[in-house]
Coordinates of C-alpha atoms in Angstrom, one line a residue:
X5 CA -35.2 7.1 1.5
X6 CA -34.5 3.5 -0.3
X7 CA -34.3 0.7 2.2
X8 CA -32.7 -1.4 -0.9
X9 CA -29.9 -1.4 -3.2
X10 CA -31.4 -1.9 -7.0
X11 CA -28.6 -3.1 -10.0
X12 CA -28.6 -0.3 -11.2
X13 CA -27.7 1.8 -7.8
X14 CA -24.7 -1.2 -7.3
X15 CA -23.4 -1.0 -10.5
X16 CA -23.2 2.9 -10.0
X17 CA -22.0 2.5 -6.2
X18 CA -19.3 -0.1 -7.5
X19 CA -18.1 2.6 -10.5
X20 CA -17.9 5.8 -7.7
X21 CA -16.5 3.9 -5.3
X22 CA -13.6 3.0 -7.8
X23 CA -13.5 6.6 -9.1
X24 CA -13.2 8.0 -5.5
X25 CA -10.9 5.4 -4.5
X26 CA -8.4 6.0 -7.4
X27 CA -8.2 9.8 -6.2
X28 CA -7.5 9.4 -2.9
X29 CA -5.5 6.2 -3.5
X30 CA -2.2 7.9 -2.5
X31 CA -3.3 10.1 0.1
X32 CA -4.4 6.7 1.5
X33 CA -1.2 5.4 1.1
X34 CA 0.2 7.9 2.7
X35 CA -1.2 7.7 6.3
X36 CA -1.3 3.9 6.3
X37 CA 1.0 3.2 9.6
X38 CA -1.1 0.4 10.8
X39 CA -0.8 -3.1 11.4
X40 CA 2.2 -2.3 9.2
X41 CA 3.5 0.6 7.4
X42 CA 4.1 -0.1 4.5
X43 CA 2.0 2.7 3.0
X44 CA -0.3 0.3 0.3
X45 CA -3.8 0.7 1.7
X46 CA -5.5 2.6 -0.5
X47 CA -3.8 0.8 -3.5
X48 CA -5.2 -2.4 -2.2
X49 CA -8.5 -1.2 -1.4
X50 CA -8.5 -0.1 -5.2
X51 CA -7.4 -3.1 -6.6
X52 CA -10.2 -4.8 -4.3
X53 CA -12.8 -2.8 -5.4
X54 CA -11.6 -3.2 -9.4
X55 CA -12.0 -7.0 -9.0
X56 CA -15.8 -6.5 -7.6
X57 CA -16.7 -3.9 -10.6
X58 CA -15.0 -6.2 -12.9
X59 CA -17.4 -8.9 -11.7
X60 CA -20.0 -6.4 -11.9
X61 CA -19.6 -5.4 -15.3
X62 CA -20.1 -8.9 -16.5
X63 CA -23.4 -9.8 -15.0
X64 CA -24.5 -6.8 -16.9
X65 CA -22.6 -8.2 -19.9
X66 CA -24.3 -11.2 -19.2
X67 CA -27.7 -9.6 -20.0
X68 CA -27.4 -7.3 -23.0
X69 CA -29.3 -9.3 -24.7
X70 CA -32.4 -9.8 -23.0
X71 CA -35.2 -8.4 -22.2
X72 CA -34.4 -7.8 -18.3
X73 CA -31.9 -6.2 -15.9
X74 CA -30.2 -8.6 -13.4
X75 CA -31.8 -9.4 -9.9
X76 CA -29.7 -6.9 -7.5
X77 CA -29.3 -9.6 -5.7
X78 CA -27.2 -11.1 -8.1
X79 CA -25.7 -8.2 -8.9
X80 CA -24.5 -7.4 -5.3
X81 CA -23.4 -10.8 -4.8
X82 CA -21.5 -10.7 -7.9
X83 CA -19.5 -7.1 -6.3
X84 CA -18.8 -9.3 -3.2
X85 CA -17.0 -12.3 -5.2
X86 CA -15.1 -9.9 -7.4
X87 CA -13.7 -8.3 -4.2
X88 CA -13.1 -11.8 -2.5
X89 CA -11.1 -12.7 -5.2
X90 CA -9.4 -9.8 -6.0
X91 CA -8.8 -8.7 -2.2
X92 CA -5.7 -7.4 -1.2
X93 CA -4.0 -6.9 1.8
X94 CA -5.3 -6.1 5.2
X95 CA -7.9 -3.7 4.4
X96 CA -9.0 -5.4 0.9
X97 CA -9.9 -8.0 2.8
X98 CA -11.6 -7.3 5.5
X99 CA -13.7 -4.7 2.9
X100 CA -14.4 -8.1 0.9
X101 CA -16.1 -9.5 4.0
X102 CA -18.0 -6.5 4.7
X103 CA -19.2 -6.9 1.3
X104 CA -20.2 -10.2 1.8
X105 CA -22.4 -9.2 5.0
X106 CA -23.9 -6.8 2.9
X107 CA -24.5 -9.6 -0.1
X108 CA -26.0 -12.1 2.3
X109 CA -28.8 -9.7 4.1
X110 CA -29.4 -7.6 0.6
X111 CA -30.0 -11.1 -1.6
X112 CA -32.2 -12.0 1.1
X113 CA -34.4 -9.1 0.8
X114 CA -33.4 -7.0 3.9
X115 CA -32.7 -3.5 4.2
X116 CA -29.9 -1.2 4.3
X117 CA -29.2 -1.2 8.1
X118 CA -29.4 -4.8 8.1
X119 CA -27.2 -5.4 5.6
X120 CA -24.4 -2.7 7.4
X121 CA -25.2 -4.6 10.6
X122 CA -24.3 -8.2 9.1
X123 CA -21.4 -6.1 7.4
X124 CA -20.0 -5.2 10.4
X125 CA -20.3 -8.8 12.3
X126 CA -19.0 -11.1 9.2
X127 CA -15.8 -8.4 8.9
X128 CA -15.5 -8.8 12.8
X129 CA -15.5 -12.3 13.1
X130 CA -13.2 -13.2 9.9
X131 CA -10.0 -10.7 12.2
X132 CA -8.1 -13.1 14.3
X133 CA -7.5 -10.8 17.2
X134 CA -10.3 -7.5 16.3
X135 CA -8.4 -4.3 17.4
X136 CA -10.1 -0.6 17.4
X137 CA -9.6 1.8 15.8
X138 CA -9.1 0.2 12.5
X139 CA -11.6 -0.2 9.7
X140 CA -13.6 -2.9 12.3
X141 CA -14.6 0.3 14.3
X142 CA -15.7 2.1 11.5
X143 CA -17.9 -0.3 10.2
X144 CA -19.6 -1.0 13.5
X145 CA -20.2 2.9 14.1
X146 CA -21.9 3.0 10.3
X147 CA -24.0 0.1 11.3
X148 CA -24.8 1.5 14.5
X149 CA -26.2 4.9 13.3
X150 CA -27.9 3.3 10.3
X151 CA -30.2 1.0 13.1
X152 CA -30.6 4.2 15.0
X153 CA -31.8 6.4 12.2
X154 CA -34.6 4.2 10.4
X155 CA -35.9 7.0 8.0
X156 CA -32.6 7.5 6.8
X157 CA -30.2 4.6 7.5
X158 CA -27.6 5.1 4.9
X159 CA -27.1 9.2 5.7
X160 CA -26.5 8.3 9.0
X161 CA -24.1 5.2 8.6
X162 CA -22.2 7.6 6.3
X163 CA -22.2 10.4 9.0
X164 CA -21.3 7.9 11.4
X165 CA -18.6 6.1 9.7
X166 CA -17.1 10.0 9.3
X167 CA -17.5 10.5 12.9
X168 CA -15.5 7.0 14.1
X169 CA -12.8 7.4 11.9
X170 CA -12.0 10.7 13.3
X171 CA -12.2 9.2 16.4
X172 CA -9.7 6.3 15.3
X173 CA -6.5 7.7 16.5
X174 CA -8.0 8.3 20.1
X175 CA -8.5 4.3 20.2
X176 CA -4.8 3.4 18.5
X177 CA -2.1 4.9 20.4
X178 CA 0.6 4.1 16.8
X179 CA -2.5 6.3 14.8
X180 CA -2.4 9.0 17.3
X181 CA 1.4 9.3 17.4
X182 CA 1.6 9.6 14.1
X183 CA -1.0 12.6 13.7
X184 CA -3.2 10.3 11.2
X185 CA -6.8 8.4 11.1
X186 CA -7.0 4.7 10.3
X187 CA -6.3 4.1 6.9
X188 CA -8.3 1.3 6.2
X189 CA -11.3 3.2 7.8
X190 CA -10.6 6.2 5.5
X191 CA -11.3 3.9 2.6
X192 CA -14.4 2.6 4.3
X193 CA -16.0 6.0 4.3
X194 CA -14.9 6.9 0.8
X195 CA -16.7 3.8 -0.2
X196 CA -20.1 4.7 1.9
X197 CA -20.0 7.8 -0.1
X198 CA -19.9 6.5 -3.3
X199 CA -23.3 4.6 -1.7
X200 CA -24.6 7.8 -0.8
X201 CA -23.8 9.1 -3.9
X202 CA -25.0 6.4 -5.9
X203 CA -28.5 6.5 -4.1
X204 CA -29.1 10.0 -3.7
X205 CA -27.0 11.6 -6.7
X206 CA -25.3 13.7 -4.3
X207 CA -21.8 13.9 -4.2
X208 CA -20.7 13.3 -0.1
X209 CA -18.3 15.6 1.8
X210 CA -15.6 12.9 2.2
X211 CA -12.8 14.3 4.7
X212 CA -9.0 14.2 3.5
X213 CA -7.4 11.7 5.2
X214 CA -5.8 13.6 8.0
X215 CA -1.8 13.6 7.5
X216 CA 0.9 14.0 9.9
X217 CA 4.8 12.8 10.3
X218 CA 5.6 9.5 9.4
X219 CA 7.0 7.8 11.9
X220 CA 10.3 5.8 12.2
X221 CA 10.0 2.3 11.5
X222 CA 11.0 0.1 14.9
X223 CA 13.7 -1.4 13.0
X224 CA 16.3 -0.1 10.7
X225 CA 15.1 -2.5 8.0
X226 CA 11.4 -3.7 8.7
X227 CA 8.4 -1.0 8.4
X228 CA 6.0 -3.1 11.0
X229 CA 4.4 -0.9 13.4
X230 CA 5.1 -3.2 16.1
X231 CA 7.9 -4.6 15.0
X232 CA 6.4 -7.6 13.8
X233 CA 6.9 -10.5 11.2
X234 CA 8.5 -10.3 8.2
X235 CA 6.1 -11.7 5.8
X236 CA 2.7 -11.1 4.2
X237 CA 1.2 -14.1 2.9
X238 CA -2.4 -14.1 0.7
X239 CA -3.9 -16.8 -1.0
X240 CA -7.6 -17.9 -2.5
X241 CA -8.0 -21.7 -0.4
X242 CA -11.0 -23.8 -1.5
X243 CA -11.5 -25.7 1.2
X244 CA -14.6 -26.8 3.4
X245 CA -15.3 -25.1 7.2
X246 CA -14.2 -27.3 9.3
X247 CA -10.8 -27.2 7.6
X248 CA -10.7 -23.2 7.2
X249 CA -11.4 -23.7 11.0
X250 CA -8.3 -26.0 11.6
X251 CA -6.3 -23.5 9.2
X252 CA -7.3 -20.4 11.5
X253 CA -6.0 -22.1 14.5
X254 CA -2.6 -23.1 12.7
X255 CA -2.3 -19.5 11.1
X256 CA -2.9 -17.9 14.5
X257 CA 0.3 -19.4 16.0
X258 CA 2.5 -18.9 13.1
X259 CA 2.1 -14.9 12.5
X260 CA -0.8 -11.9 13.5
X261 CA -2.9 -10.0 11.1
X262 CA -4.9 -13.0 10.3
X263 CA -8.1 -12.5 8.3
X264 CA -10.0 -15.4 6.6
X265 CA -13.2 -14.0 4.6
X266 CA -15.3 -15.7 2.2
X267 CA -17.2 -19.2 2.6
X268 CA -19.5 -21.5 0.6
X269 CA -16.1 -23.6 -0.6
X270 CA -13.8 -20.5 -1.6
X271 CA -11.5 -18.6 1.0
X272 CA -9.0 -15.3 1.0
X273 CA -6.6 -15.5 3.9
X274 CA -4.7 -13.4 4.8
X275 CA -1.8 -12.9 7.5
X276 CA 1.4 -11.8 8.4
X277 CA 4.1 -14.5 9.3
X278 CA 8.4 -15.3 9.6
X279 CA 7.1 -18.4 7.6
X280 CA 5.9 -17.5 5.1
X281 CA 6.6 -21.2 3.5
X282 CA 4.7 -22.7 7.0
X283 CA 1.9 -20.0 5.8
X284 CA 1.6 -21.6 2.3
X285 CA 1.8 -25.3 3.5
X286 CA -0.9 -24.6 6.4
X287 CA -3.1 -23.5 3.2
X288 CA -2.3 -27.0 1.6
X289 CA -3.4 -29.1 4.0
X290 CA -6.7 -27.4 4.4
X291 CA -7.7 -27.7 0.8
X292 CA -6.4 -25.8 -2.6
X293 CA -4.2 -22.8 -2.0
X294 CA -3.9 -20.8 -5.5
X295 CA -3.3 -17.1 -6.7
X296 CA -0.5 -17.1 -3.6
X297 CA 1.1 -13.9 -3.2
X298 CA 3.8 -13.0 -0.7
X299 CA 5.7 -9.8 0.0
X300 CA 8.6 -8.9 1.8
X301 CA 8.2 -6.1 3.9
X302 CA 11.4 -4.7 3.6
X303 CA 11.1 -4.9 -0.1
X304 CA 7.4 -2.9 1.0
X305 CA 9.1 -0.2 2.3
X306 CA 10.1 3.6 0.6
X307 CA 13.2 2.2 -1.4
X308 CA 16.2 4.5 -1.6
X309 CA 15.2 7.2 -4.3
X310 CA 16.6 6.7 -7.6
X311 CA 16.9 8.8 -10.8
X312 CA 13.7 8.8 -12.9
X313 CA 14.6 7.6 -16.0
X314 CA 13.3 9.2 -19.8
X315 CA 11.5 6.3 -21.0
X316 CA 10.2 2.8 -20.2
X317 CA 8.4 0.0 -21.9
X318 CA 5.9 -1.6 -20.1
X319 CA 4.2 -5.3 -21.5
X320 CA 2.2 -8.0 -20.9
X321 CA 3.1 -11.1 -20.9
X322 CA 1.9 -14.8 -20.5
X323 CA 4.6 -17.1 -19.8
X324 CA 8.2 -16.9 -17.5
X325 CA 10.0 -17.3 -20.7
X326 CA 8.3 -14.1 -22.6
X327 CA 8.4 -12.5 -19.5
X328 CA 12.6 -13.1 -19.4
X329 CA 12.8 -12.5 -22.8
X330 CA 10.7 -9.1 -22.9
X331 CA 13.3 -8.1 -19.4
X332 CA 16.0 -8.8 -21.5
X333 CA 14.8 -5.7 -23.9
X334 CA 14.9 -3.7 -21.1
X335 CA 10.5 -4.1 -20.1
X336 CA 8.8 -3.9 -17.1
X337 CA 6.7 -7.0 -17.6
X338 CA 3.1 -8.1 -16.0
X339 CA 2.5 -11.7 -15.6
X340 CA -1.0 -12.6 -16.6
X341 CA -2.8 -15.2 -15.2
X342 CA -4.5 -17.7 -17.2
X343 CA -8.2 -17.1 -17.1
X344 CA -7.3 -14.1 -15.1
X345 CA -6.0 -11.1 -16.8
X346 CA -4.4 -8.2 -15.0
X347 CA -6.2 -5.4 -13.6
X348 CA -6.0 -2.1 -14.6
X349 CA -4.1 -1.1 -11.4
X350 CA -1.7 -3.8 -11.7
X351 CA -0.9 -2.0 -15.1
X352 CA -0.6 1.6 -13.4
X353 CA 1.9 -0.1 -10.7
X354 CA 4.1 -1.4 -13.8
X355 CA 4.0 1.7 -14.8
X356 CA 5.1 3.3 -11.8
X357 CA 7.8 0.7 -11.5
X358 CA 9.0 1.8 -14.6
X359 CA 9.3 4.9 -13.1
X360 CA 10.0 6.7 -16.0
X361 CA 8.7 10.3 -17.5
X362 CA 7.5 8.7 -20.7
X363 CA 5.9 4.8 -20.9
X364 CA 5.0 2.7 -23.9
X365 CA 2.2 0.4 -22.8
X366 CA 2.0 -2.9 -25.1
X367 CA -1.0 -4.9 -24.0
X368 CA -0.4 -7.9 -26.1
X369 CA -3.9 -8.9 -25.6
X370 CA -7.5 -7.6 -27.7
X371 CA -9.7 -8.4 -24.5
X372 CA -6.9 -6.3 -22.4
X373 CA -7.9 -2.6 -24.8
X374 CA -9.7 -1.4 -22.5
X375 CA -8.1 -2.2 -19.2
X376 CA -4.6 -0.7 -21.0
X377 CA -6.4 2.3 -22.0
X378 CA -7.5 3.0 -17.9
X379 CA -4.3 2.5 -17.0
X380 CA -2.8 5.0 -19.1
X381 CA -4.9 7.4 -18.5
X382 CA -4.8 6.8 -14.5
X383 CA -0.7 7.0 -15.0
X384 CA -1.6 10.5 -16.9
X385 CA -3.3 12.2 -14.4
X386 CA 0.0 11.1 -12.3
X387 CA 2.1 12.9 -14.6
X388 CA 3.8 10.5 -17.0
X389 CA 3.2 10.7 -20.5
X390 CA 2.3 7.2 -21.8
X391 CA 1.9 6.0 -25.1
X392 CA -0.8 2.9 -25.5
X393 CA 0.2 0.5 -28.6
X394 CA -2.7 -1.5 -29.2
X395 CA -0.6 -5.0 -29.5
X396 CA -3.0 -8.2 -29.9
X397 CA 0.0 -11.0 -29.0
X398 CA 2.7 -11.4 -27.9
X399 CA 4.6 -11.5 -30.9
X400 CA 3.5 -7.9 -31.7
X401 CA 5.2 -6.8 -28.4
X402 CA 7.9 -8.4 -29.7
X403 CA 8.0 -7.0 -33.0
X404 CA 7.8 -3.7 -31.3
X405 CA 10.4 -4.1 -28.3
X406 CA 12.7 -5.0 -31.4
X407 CA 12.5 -1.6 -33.0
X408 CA 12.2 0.2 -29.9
X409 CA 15.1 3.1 -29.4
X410 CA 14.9 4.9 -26.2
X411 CA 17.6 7.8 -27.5
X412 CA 14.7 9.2 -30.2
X413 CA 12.2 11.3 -30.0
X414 CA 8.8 9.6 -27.9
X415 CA 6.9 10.2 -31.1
X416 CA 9.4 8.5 -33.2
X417 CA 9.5 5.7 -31.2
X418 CA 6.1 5.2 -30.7
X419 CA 5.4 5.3 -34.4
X420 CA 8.2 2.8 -35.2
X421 CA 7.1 0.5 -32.6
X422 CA 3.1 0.4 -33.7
X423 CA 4.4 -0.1 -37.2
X424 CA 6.4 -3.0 -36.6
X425 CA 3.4 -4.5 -34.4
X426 CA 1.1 -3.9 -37.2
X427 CA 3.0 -5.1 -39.7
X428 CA 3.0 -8.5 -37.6
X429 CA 0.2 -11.3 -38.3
X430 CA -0.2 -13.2 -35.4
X431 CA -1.2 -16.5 -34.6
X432 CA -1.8 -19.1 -32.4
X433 CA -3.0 -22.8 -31.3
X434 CA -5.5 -23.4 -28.4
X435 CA -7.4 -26.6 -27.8
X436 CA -11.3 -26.7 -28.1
X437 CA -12.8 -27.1 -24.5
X438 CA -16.3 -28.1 -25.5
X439 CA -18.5 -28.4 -29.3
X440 CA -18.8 -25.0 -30.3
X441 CA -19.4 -23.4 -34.1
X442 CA -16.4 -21.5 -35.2
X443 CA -15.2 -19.2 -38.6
X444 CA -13.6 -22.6 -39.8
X445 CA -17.0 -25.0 -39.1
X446 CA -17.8 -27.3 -35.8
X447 CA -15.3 -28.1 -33.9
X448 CA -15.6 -30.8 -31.1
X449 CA -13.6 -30.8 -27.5
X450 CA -10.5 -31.8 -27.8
X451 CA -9.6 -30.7 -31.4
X452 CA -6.6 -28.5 -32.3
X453 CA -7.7 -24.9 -33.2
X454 CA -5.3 -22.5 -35.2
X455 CA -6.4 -19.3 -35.0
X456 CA -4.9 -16.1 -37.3
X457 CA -5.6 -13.0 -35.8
X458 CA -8.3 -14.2 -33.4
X459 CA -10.3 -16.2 -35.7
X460 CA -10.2 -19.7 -36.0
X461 CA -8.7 -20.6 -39.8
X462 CA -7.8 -24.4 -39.0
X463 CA -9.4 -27.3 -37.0
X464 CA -7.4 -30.5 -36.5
X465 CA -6.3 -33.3 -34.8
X466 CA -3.0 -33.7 -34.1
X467 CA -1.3 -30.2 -32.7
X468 CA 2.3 -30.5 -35.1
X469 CA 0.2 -31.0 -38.6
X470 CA -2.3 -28.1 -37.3
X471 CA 0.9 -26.1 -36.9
X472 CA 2.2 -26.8 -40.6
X473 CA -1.0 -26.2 -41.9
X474 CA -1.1 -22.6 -39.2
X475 CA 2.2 -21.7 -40.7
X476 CA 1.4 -22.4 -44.4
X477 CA -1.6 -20.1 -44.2
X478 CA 0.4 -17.6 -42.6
X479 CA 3.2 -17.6 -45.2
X480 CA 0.8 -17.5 -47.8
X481 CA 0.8 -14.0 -48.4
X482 CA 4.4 -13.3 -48.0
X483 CA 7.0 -13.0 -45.1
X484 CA 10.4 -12.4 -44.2
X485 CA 10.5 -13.5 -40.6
X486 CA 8.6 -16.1 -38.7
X487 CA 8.8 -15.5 -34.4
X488 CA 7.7 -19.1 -33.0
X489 CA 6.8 -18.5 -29.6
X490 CA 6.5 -22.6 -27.9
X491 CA 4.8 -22.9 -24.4
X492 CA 5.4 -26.1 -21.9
X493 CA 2.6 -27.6 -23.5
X494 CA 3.9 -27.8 -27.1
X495 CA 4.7 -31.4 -28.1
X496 CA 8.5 -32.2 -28.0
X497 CA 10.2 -31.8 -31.2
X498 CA 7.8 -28.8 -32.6
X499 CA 9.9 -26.2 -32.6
X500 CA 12.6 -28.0 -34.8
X501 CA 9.8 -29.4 -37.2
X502 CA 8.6 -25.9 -38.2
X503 CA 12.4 -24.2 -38.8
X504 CA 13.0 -27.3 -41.1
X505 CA 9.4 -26.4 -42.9
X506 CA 10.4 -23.1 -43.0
X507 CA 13.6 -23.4 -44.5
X508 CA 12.8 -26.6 -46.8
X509 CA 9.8 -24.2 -48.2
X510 CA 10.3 -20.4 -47.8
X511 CA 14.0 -20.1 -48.8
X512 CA 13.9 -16.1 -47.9
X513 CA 12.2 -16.8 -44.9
X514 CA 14.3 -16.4 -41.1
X515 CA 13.0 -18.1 -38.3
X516 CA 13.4 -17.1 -34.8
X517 CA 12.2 -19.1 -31.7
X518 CA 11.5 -18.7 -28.2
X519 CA 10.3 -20.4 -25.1
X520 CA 7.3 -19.3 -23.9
X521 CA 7.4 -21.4 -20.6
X522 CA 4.7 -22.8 -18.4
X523 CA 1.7 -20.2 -18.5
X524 CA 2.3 -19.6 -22.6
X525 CA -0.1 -21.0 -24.8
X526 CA 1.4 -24.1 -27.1
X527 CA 2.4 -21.9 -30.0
X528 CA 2.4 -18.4 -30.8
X529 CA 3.4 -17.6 -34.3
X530 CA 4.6 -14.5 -36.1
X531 CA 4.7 -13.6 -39.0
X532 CA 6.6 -9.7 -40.1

């Protein structure tokens, strides 16, 4: 039996675990009544675990061109960052600490029942108020057989883990009057069986979450299982310790399910509050609050059903302005995060939000192909047929929600659509962060890049001529309509300087412009 984890066995562990996760994902949902029932747990424990084998992925991307695999250890630490900055809701986050235990006693060279034991203490510590019966339980049961069986430490903290989740709803009375196991712990032991799987090549006999009635929320409107606040606030906080220390104390008195994981500069927290503004302020104070989500629990709970309609489009989107403009259409839209593109599970809950029986996926991104193509194939196996159209910008999505005509046939539609995306060039302007060799020569940091279709064609100085010069190249070989897309960064007066070009030059040429808001890059242009 391995004491240790090698890269490869965590790469593998991070890729089963997300497989397994994604198949029990609703089942998970299903019995999640605890600390509030608002049946997400197994989506956020897959969202969690996407962000670590995201950050995975690119430590090996990081090395394809050597001679050498990564150090495990940097490989395992690399799983427990992804997941502390990708870690969502209760469970996520606590499962982003026990990571981190893991990381810390694995990078140091100790073994497997070591690195279960610090697991189980970092997760432990980083709950407010620990409660059992939850995932905390769990853990420490897996650690406990994994010390007590030496030869075999990960069998046993699998077996273990099996044995205290059954035993969860014994320990939680709201578990045990709903007929259900812990569903955070669930997701615990489908993750030590991707381990064991990973290790061993065996595939685990992982128990189905045990189901029974749902019960009645204590309120008409509010799903909390003990009638609790209203609010769940999450946020990444870089801040030191003996701030995050202050911020625990604050949090506590201001709302319940409080975890704080991470360290070393760079926080999640986590909790449930009435405030959720006094949440977010509390954060500010301490150091830098960022990535801030908060949810409604009402708007958590199982809405009213409502007629699934025939057929949805759902894009991505950079910018509040694109993302109005694409809702205007009639899109579901994701927001994507500069420097931080969506997950593949935010793009299968679009999708399900769409709730439609056929989807049209437009990525509007090349780095985002292979993230859409997960997605749609995750939303297949749920039943809805989904159509992928491989848009590279935004003003492809465009060109395509323009054409796009729910009342014919899918096939039609999808057809029309790709061909208006592909017959749309696309271009944009970025600014060089640091010297760097490009398709159009050297260009230093600070300079004005135009791009067209991805490559760099122009490198200037000043952002309106680089946009002439953008536009020129563009409308060089022909055009009948130029899309301007203009982010908050544009420089004032842009917009109007490239119509009047456009109509003082290219008499058959239509402009049509829109504002791309804060997140938007300066200038997208198309050209159909």
């Amino acid at each position: 039996m391995p004491q240790s984890l090698d890269a490869s066995a965590v790469r593998a562990w991070c890729s089963l675990a997300l497989e397994a996760l994604g198949r029990e994902r609703e089942e998970i949902d299903a019995i999640n009544v605890y600390p509030v029932a608002d049946g997400d747990t197994g989506t956020n424990l897959y969202l969690t675990v996407e962000s670590a084998a995201q950050a995975v992925e690119a430590v090996f991307a990081a090395h394809e061109t050597g001679d050498f695999a990564p150090a495990p250890a940097d490989v395992i630490r690399a799983m427990a960052h992804g997941a502390l900055i990708g870690a969502r809701g209760n469970s996520g986050t606590i499962l982003a600490q026990l990571l981190r235990g893991m990381a810390e006693r694995i990078g140091d060279g100790d073994h497997l029942a070591g690195a279960l034991r610090r697991a189980a203490e970092l997760a432990r510590q980083a709950v407010a108020h620990p409660v059992e019966g939850t995932i905390l339980s769990v853990a420490g049961a897996a650690a406990d057989a994994a010390e007590s069986s030496p030869a075999d430490p990960l069998r046993a903290a699998y077996a273990g883990a099996r044995e205290a989740l059954e035993a969860t709803p014994r320990q939680l009375a709201v578990l045990d009057r709903a007929g259900v196991v812990d569903a955070g712990g669930s997701g615990l032991v489908i993750v030590l069986g991707a381990l064991v799987q990973a290790v061993f090549g065996e595939t685990p006999v992982t128990p189905a979450p045990r189901t029974g009635p749902r019960p009645a929320a204590p309120d008409a409107g509010r799903p909390c299982a003990d009638g609790g606040p209203a609010f769940e606030v999450i946020y990444l906080l870089e801040a030191d310790d003996d701030a995050v220390a202050r911020l625990r104390a604050r949090l506590d008195g201001l709302g319940d399910s409080l975890v704080v994981v991470g360290g070393d500069g760079l926080w999640n927290v986590h909790v449930h509050v009435d405030d959720a503004g006094a949440a977010v302020e509390a954060g500010m104070e301490a150091g830098r609050p960022y990535r801030i989500r908060i949810t409604h629990f009402d708007s958590a709970a199982d809405p009213a059903p409502r007629e699934q309609a025939q057929r949805a489009v759902v894009a991505v989107v950079q910018g509040e302005g694109l993302a109005d403009l694409c809702c205007q259409a009639g899109a579901t839209t994701v927001l994507a995060r500069p420097g931080e593109p969506p997950a593949s599970g935010e793009l299968v809950e679009a999708i399900r939000r769409a709730h439609a029986r056929e989807v049209v996926l437009l990525p509007n991104d090349t780095s985002l192909r292979h993230t859409a193509a997960a997605a749609a194939e995750q939303a297949r196996t749920e039943g809805v047929r989904v159509a992928l159209i491989p848009t590279r910008s935004a003003v492809q999505g465009i060109a395509a929600l323009a054409v796009h005509a729910a009342d014919r046939r899918f096939d039609e539609d999808v057809v029309a659509m790709t061909a208006a995306a592909g017959a749309t060039r696309y271009a944009e302007l970025a600014v060089a962060e640091r010297q760097s060799w490009t398709s159009a020569g050297v260009c230093q940091a600070g300079d004005v890049l135009g791009l067209i279709d991805g490559d760099v064609a122009v490198i200037g100085a000043d952002m309106t001529e680089t946009a002439l010069t953008l536009l020129d190249r563009m409308l060089s070989a022909g055009g009948e309509l130029v899309t301007l897309v203009l982010g908050t960064s544009a420089p004032e007066g842009l917009s109007d300087r490239l119509e009047a070009h456009v109509r003082e030059g290219y008499l058959a040429v239509d402009t049509a412009v829109y504002e791309g808001g804060d997140r938007a890059t300066p200038l997208l242009i198309g050209v159909e």
